[in-house]
Coordinates of C-alpha atoms in Angstrom, one line a residue:
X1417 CA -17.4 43.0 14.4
X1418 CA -20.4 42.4 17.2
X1419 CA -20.5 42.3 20.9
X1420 CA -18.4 38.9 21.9
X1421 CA -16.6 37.9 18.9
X1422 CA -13.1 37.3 19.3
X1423 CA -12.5 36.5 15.4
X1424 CA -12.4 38.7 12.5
X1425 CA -12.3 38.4 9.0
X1426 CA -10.0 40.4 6.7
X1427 CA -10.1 39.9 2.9
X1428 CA -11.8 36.4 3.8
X1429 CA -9.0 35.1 6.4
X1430 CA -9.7 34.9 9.9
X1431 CA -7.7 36.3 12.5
X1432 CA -7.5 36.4 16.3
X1433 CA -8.6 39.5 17.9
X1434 CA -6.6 38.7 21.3
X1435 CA -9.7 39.1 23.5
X1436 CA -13.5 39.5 22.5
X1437 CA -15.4 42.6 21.5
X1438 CA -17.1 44.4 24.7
X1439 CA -19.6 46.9 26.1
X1440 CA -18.8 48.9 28.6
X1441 CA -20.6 52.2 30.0
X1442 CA -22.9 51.9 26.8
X1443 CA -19.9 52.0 24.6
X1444 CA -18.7 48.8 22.3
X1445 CA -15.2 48.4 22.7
X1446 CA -13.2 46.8 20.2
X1447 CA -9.4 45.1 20.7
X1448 CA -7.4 47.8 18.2
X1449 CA -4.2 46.9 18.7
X1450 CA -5.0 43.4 16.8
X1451 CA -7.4 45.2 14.4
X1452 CA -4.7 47.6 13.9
X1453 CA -1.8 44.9 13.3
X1454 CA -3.2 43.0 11.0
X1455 CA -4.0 45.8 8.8
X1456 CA -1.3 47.8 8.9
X1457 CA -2.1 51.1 10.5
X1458 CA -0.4 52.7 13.1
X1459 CA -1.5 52.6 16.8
X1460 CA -0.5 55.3 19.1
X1461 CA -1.3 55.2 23.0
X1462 CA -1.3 58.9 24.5
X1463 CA -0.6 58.7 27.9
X1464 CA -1.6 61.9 29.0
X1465 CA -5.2 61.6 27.3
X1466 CA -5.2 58.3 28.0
X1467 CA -6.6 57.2 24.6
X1468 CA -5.6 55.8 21.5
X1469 CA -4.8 57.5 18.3
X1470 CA -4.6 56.0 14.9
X1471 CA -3.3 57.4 11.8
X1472 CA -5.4 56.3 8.7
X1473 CA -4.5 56.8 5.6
X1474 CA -7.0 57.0 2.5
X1475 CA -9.5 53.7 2.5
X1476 CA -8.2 50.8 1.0
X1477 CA -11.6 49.3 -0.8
X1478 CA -10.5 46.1 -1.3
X1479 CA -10.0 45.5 2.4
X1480 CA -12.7 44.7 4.5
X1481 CA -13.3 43.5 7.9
X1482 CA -16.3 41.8 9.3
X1483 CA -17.1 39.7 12.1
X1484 CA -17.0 35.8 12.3
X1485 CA -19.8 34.1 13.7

């Protein structure tokens, strides 16, 4: 995914990210709740932290994700 794409591909089908890939204080920032929805792994928000924790499980090779010009 690059700086101002709103689309994604997964396993060659397009989705919606919900809002478009960022930069902020030097730091890309990617939407990972839709990221994390569409493939299936758990997104937790820590409030205390104030940051977001996923839990990954081993790599699934035949998924991959890539940006849509």
């Amino acid at each position: 995914v690059r700086l101002g794409d709103s689309e994604a591909t997964l396993n060659g089908v397009p989705f919606d990210l919900g809002e478009a890939v960022t930069l902020q204080n030097d730091h890309l920032v990617v939407p990972l709740r839709a990221i994390c929805q569409k493939t299936g792994i758990p997104l937790f928000w820590d409030r205390k932290a104030r940051s977001a924790k996923m839990i990954i499980a081993p790599v699934n090779t035949s998924q991959e994700l890539v940006a849509v010009n």
